[in-house]
């Protein structure tokens, strides 16, 4: 556990607290949210999806950038030749990306809450939702980055997964208006659970039961964590 | 200290390392040479747990590379062909991180910075290439492993930096580290290694100390000839003596010097070639390398 913390700490100083990364982590979610909110329609419905999407894109990009860059420069192999368990490497990489995801989410929320006047939020449940979603996205980003063979292709692969998810997870259209087959697909996507969980926290009007979304999030975290370890073992 | 049995690596259908066997003794510097694509780096990667072994087995410090990976990793330090520390961290932050991964006392970081004369607070990416290599070597010995794998430790370095790294390698060996040295530089391999193995097309084609390797040359005498103008005829007509042009000299290999001189004299006379000098010299590891990797 300690070694996972050391890896996360190293990533934090090496990648995350750099002016370009921080400014991207702050400006991207704001610009992203603004581009939709400026139209002023269905703001209460859109807000949970936009906050989650900002975190989704920020966290997965950061996870993949940190891992892919290290794989290309062979820095990643430093951890492989060290006497570490693979789960320590995966967890360390997840924690670093998770912290960045939290930053992105918090920035977006701080920007959106005053716009929508959502001042009576339960900070406890909001915190749980943000932690869970950032962990799911961090684990997802780590898994994709570990799985691909050629690190140069990571953004292509990541985007070919992220963009369809964006349109199928109920960000822009309520899940209950989807045709049955699309609803089935939506339930198989991690993003759906995180959007629905935040929708419940922010508007108390989610399509999925909040306990299902919490349970689903935990399952996604565990699944991507185990798959990342498997991907590492397969490679080394 | 390193025992390799039938070690084999396939990349899909490509056979990169073909059932190789060798031993590296405790306390020796073992040179591992081979042309590009011969299987050197794949062998080092298998021994340092970075690439899976397809067939065979290897033991380092008594531990199986296949079964006791964690113990093997504790026993080895690896310097790869690239300087792969973290660019945005300082030298000290880098070494501190490595120390944390290996559970090494942080006092050791300061000791090693002093020992390797490293600029502690300079970012790794700002270091000269020579210092980057030196810092990478420092990171590899931080946990004081009995075995060091050095993959091309002097490649890309100027003469002075290369000399400094060679001195460090010799010092580390004197301190008790067994060193597995992969290099393209024959002079360095000959100078530093107690024993050398040459790998070609995935197979070990020669192994032994430098004297044993030189006996592998069928034509043991190396003759350096300096002539007024190098002409095609001299290499084509003396083909049996394996001629090789090196600058303004032609190198020949012969079993019998008298036989060579007789034929050489006839050719020079026939084509009116003036001979400036003829010397016999001992063959080098480079000569052995060129012979066995033909």
Short mmCIF file of C-alpha atoms in Angstrom, two decimals, chain B residues 28-281:
data_model
loop_
_atom_site.label_atom_id
_atom_site.label_comp_id
_atom_site.label_asym_id
_atom_site.label_seq_id
_atom_site.Cartn_x
_atom_site.Cartn_y
_atom_site.Cartn_z
CA UNK B 28 32.94 -11.20 -12.85
CA UNK B 29 32.21 -8.71 -15.59
CA UNK B 30 30.54 -10.68 -18.33
CA UNK B 31 30.55 -9.00 -21.75
CA UNK B 32 27.60 -9.86 -23.96
CA UNK B 33 28.21 -8.90 -27.59
CA UNK B 34 26.32 -9.29 -30.81
CA UNK B 35 25.28 -7.45 -33.94
CA UNK B 36 22.01 -5.47 -34.07
CA UNK B 37 19.00 -7.76 -33.75
CA UNK B 38 21.09 -10.68 -32.51
CA UNK B 39 19.06 -11.09 -29.32
CA UNK B 40 21.19 -9.20 -26.76
CA UNK B 41 18.54 -6.86 -25.45
CA UNK B 42 15.87 -9.58 -25.49
CA UNK B 43 18.16 -11.76 -23.35
CA UNK B 44 18.77 -8.93 -20.88
CA UNK B 45 15.05 -8.15 -20.78
CA UNK B 46 14.20 -11.79 -20.04
CA UNK B 47 16.82 -11.98 -17.28
CA UNK B 48 15.58 -8.75 -15.71
CA UNK B 49 11.89 -9.81 -15.73
CA UNK B 50 10.91 -7.27 -18.40
CA UNK B 51 10.02 -9.82 -21.08
CA UNK B 52 8.40 -13.19 -20.59
CA UNK B 53 10.50 -16.28 -21.23
CA UNK B 54 9.00 -18.53 -23.91
CA UNK B 55 11.05 -21.63 -23.08
CA UNK B 56 13.92 -22.58 -20.80
CA UNK B 57 14.87 -21.22 -17.40
CA UNK B 58 17.26 -18.74 -15.83
CA UNK B 59 18.45 -18.37 -12.25
CA UNK B 60 19.87 -15.22 -10.73
CA UNK B 61 21.48 -15.36 -7.30
CA UNK B 62 19.87 -18.80 -6.95
CA UNK B 63 16.31 -17.57 -7.70
CA UNK B 64 14.25 -18.65 -10.69
CA UNK B 65 13.42 -15.79 -13.05
CA UNK B 66 10.14 -17.53 -13.85
CA UNK B 67 9.02 -18.42 -10.34
CA UNK B 68 10.75 -16.08 -7.85
CA UNK B 69 10.41 -12.78 -9.72
CA UNK B 70 10.32 -10.66 -6.57
CA UNK B 71 13.54 -12.17 -5.20
CA UNK B 72 15.20 -11.84 -8.62
CA UNK B 73 14.19 -8.17 -8.77
CA UNK B 74 15.70 -7.59 -5.32
CA UNK B 75 18.94 -9.17 -6.56
CA UNK B 76 19.37 -7.09 -9.70
CA UNK B 77 19.97 -3.51 -10.78
CA UNK B 78 19.17 -2.63 -14.37
CA UNK B 79 20.57 0.13 -16.55
CA UNK B 80 18.70 0.19 -19.83
CA UNK B 81 19.96 1.57 -23.13
CA UNK B 82 18.00 4.79 -22.52
CA UNK B 83 18.47 7.10 -19.53
CA UNK B 84 15.05 6.36 -18.05
CA UNK B 85 14.68 8.42 -14.90
CA UNK B 86 11.86 10.95 -14.53
CA UNK B 87 12.66 14.15 -16.39
CA UNK B 88 10.70 16.65 -14.30
CA UNK B 89 12.04 15.37 -10.98
CA UNK B 90 15.42 16.37 -9.60
CA UNK B 91 18.19 13.81 -9.27
CA UNK B 92 17.51 13.59 -5.53
CA UNK B 93 13.74 13.21 -5.99
CA UNK B 94 14.35 10.46 -8.53
CA UNK B 95 16.73 8.56 -6.25
CA UNK B 96 14.42 9.07 -3.27
CA UNK B 97 11.55 7.55 -5.27
CA UNK B 98 13.68 4.55 -6.26
CA UNK B 99 14.78 4.16 -2.62
CA UNK B 100 11.11 4.15 -1.57
CA UNK B 101 10.26 1.45 -4.11
CA UNK B 102 13.10 -0.77 -2.85
CA UNK B 103 12.57 0.04 0.82
CA UNK B 104 16.08 1.51 1.12
CA UNK B 105 17.00 3.92 3.92
CA UNK B 106 16.88 7.50 2.63
CA UNK B 107 20.36 8.18 4.04
CA UNK B 108 21.66 5.98 1.23
CA UNK B 109 20.34 8.55 -1.30
CA UNK B 110 22.70 11.21 0.01
CA UNK B 111 25.56 8.71 0.15
CA UNK B 112 25.07 7.66 -3.47
CA UNK B 113 24.74 11.27 -4.66
CA UNK B 114 28.13 11.97 -3.09
CA UNK B 115 29.65 8.73 -4.33
CA UNK B 116 28.58 9.34 -7.93
CA UNK B 117 29.24 13.11 -7.73
CA UNK B 118 25.74 13.97 -8.95
CA UNK B 119 24.06 17.40 -8.93
CA UNK B 120 21.31 16.57 -6.41
CA UNK B 121 18.94 19.47 -7.06
CA UNK B 122 19.19 19.61 -10.83
CA UNK B 123 16.20 18.30 -12.81
CA UNK B 124 17.06 15.05 -14.57
CA UNK B 125 16.05 16.39 -18.00
CA UNK B 126 18.49 19.29 -17.57
CA UNK B 127 21.50 17.03 -17.05
CA UNK B 128 24.07 16.36 -19.74
CA UNK B 129 23.84 12.92 -21.34
CA UNK B 130 26.91 11.76 -19.43
CA UNK B 131 25.38 12.74 -16.09
CA UNK B 132 22.07 11.17 -17.08
CA UNK B 133 23.86 7.85 -17.61
CA UNK B 134 25.71 8.28 -14.33
CA UNK B 135 22.47 9.01 -12.47
CA UNK B 136 20.82 5.96 -14.05
CA UNK B 137 23.73 3.83 -12.89
CA UNK B 138 23.42 5.34 -9.40
CA UNK B 139 19.71 4.44 -9.37
CA UNK B 140 20.56 0.85 -10.32
CA UNK B 141 23.00 0.35 -7.43
CA UNK B 142 20.99 2.23 -4.81
CA UNK B 143 19.70 -0.99 -3.22
CA UNK B 144 23.14 -2.59 -3.50
CA UNK B 145 22.15 -5.53 -5.70
CA UNK B 146 24.62 -8.38 -6.22
CA UNK B 147 23.98 -8.40 -10.00
CA UNK B 148 23.96 -5.46 -12.39
CA UNK B 149 22.63 -5.54 -15.95
CA UNK B 150 24.15 -2.75 -18.00
CA UNK B 151 22.71 -2.43 -21.49
CA UNK B 152 24.95 -0.19 -23.63
CA UNK B 153 26.07 1.98 -20.70
CA UNK B 154 28.49 4.06 -22.77
CA UNK B 155 26.54 4.47 -26.00
CA UNK B 156 26.30 8.08 -27.16
CA UNK B 157 28.86 9.33 -24.64
CA UNK B 158 31.92 11.42 -25.45
CA UNK B 159 35.34 9.93 -24.68
CA UNK B 160 35.65 11.57 -21.27
CA UNK B 161 32.16 10.60 -20.08
CA UNK B 162 32.60 7.09 -21.46
CA UNK B 163 35.88 6.79 -19.57
CA UNK B 164 34.19 7.98 -16.36
CA UNK B 165 31.44 5.37 -16.73
CA UNK B 166 34.02 2.64 -17.41
CA UNK B 167 35.85 3.63 -14.23
CA UNK B 168 32.57 3.44 -12.31
CA UNK B 169 31.85 -0.02 -13.74
CA UNK B 170 35.29 -1.25 -12.65
CA UNK B 171 34.80 0.27 -9.20
CA UNK B 172 31.38 -1.34 -8.80
CA UNK B 173 32.87 -4.68 -9.83
CA UNK B 174 35.64 -4.27 -7.26
CA UNK B 175 33.00 -3.57 -4.64
CA UNK B 176 31.57 -7.03 -5.38
CA UNK B 177 28.85 -6.49 -8.00
CA UNK B 178 28.63 -9.12 -10.73
CA UNK B 179 28.16 -7.23 -13.97
CA UNK B 180 26.39 -8.35 -17.12
CA UNK B 181 27.56 -5.86 -19.73
CA UNK B 182 25.91 -5.54 -23.13
CA UNK B 183 27.78 -3.33 -25.56
CA UNK B 184 28.55 -2.69 -29.20
CA UNK B 185 31.91 -1.26 -28.28
CA UNK B 186 34.46 -4.05 -28.70
CA UNK B 187 37.31 -2.11 -27.10
CA UNK B 188 35.26 -1.51 -23.96
CA UNK B 189 34.12 -5.14 -23.87
CA UNK B 190 37.72 -6.33 -24.24
CA UNK B 191 39.02 -3.87 -21.69
CA UNK B 192 36.41 -4.45 -18.96
CA UNK B 193 35.17 -8.03 -19.31
CA UNK B 194 36.60 -11.08 -17.61
CA UNK B 195 34.66 -13.27 -20.00
CA UNK B 196 32.70 -12.57 -23.17
CA UNK B 197 29.83 -14.27 -24.97
CA UNK B 198 28.96 -13.45 -28.56
CA UNK B 199 25.39 -13.94 -29.69
CA UNK B 200 24.39 -14.06 -33.36
CA UNK B 201 20.93 -14.75 -34.79
CA UNK B 202 19.73 -15.72 -31.33
CA UNK B 203 22.48 -18.27 -30.66
CA UNK B 204 25.63 -18.08 -28.57
CA UNK B 205 28.39 -18.52 -31.14
CA UNK B 206 31.40 -17.97 -28.88
CA UNK B 207 32.05 -17.79 -25.16
CA UNK B 208 35.17 -17.59 -23.03
CA UNK B 209 37.83 -15.18 -21.85
CA UNK B 210 39.49 -12.95 -24.43
CA UNK B 211 42.41 -15.35 -24.91
CA UNK B 212 40.11 -18.32 -25.42
CA UNK B 213 38.03 -16.35 -27.90
CA UNK B 214 41.05 -15.38 -29.94
CA UNK B 215 41.95 -19.03 -30.40
CA UNK B 216 38.68 -19.37 -32.31
CA UNK B 217 40.20 -17.49 -35.20
CA UNK B 218 41.35 -20.08 -37.72
CA UNK B 219 43.88 -17.66 -39.13
CA UNK B 220 45.47 -16.44 -35.98
CA UNK B 221 47.98 -13.93 -37.25
CA UNK B 222 46.75 -10.49 -38.12
CA UNK B 223 48.83 -8.55 -40.65
CA UNK B 224 48.41 -4.82 -41.18
CA UNK B 225 49.75 -3.56 -44.48
CA UNK B 226 50.11 0.06 -45.52
CA UNK B 227 50.46 0.50 -49.25
CA UNK B 228 50.82 3.44 -51.64
CA UNK B 229 47.39 3.03 -53.21
CA UNK B 230 44.80 0.46 -52.30
CA UNK B 231 43.76 -1.36 -55.44
CA UNK B 232 41.04 -3.89 -56.05
CA UNK B 233 43.55 -6.48 -57.16
CA UNK B 234 45.23 -6.69 -53.78
CA UNK B 235 42.01 -7.68 -52.02
CA UNK B 236 40.68 -9.88 -54.81
CA UNK B 237 43.88 -11.81 -55.42
CA UNK B 238 44.60 -12.30 -51.73
CA UNK B 239 41.02 -13.28 -50.89
CA UNK B 240 42.18 -16.41 -49.01
CA UNK B 241 43.72 -14.15 -46.35
CA UNK B 242 40.35 -12.51 -45.51
CA UNK B 243 41.33 -8.95 -46.47
CA UNK B 244 39.57 -5.97 -44.87
CA UNK B 245 40.26 -2.32 -45.69
CA UNK B 246 40.59 -0.03 -42.67
CA UNK B 247 41.43 3.54 -43.65
CA UNK B 248 44.72 3.53 -45.52
CA UNK B 249 45.57 0.01 -44.32
CA UNK B 250 44.59 -3.45 -45.47
CA UNK B 251 44.19 -6.09 -42.77
CA UNK B 252 44.90 -9.73 -43.56
CA UNK B 253 44.66 -12.90 -41.46
CA UNK B 254 47.04 -15.79 -42.03
CA UNK B 255 48.06 -19.08 -40.50
CA UNK B 256 51.51 -18.89 -42.05
CA UNK B 257 53.09 -15.45 -42.38
CA UNK B 258 55.72 -16.68 -44.86
CA UNK B 259 53.08 -17.99 -47.21
CA UNK B 260 51.27 -14.66 -47.03
CA UNK B 261 54.40 -12.62 -47.62
CA UNK B 262 55.34 -14.69 -50.64
CA UNK B 263 51.99 -14.13 -52.32
CA UNK B 264 51.82 -10.50 -51.24
CA UNK B 265 55.24 -9.81 -52.74
CA UNK B 266 54.18 -11.31 -56.08
CA UNK B 267 51.01 -9.20 -56.26
CA UNK B 268 52.73 -5.95 -55.36
CA UNK B 269 55.34 -6.66 -57.98
CA UNK B 270 52.75 -7.55 -60.60
CA UNK B 271 50.71 -4.37 -60.10
CA UNK B 272 53.59 -2.13 -59.13
CA UNK B 273 52.24 -1.37 -55.66
CA UNK B 274 54.64 0.21 -53.17
CA UNK B 275 54.52 -1.09 -49.64
CA UNK B 276 54.96 1.50 -46.90
CA UNK B 277 54.82 -0.83 -43.90
CA UNK B 278 53.91 -4.36 -42.83
CA UNK B 279 53.17 -5.27 -39.21
CA UNK B 280 51.92 -8.37 -37.52
CA UNK B 281 49.60 -7.66 -34.58
#
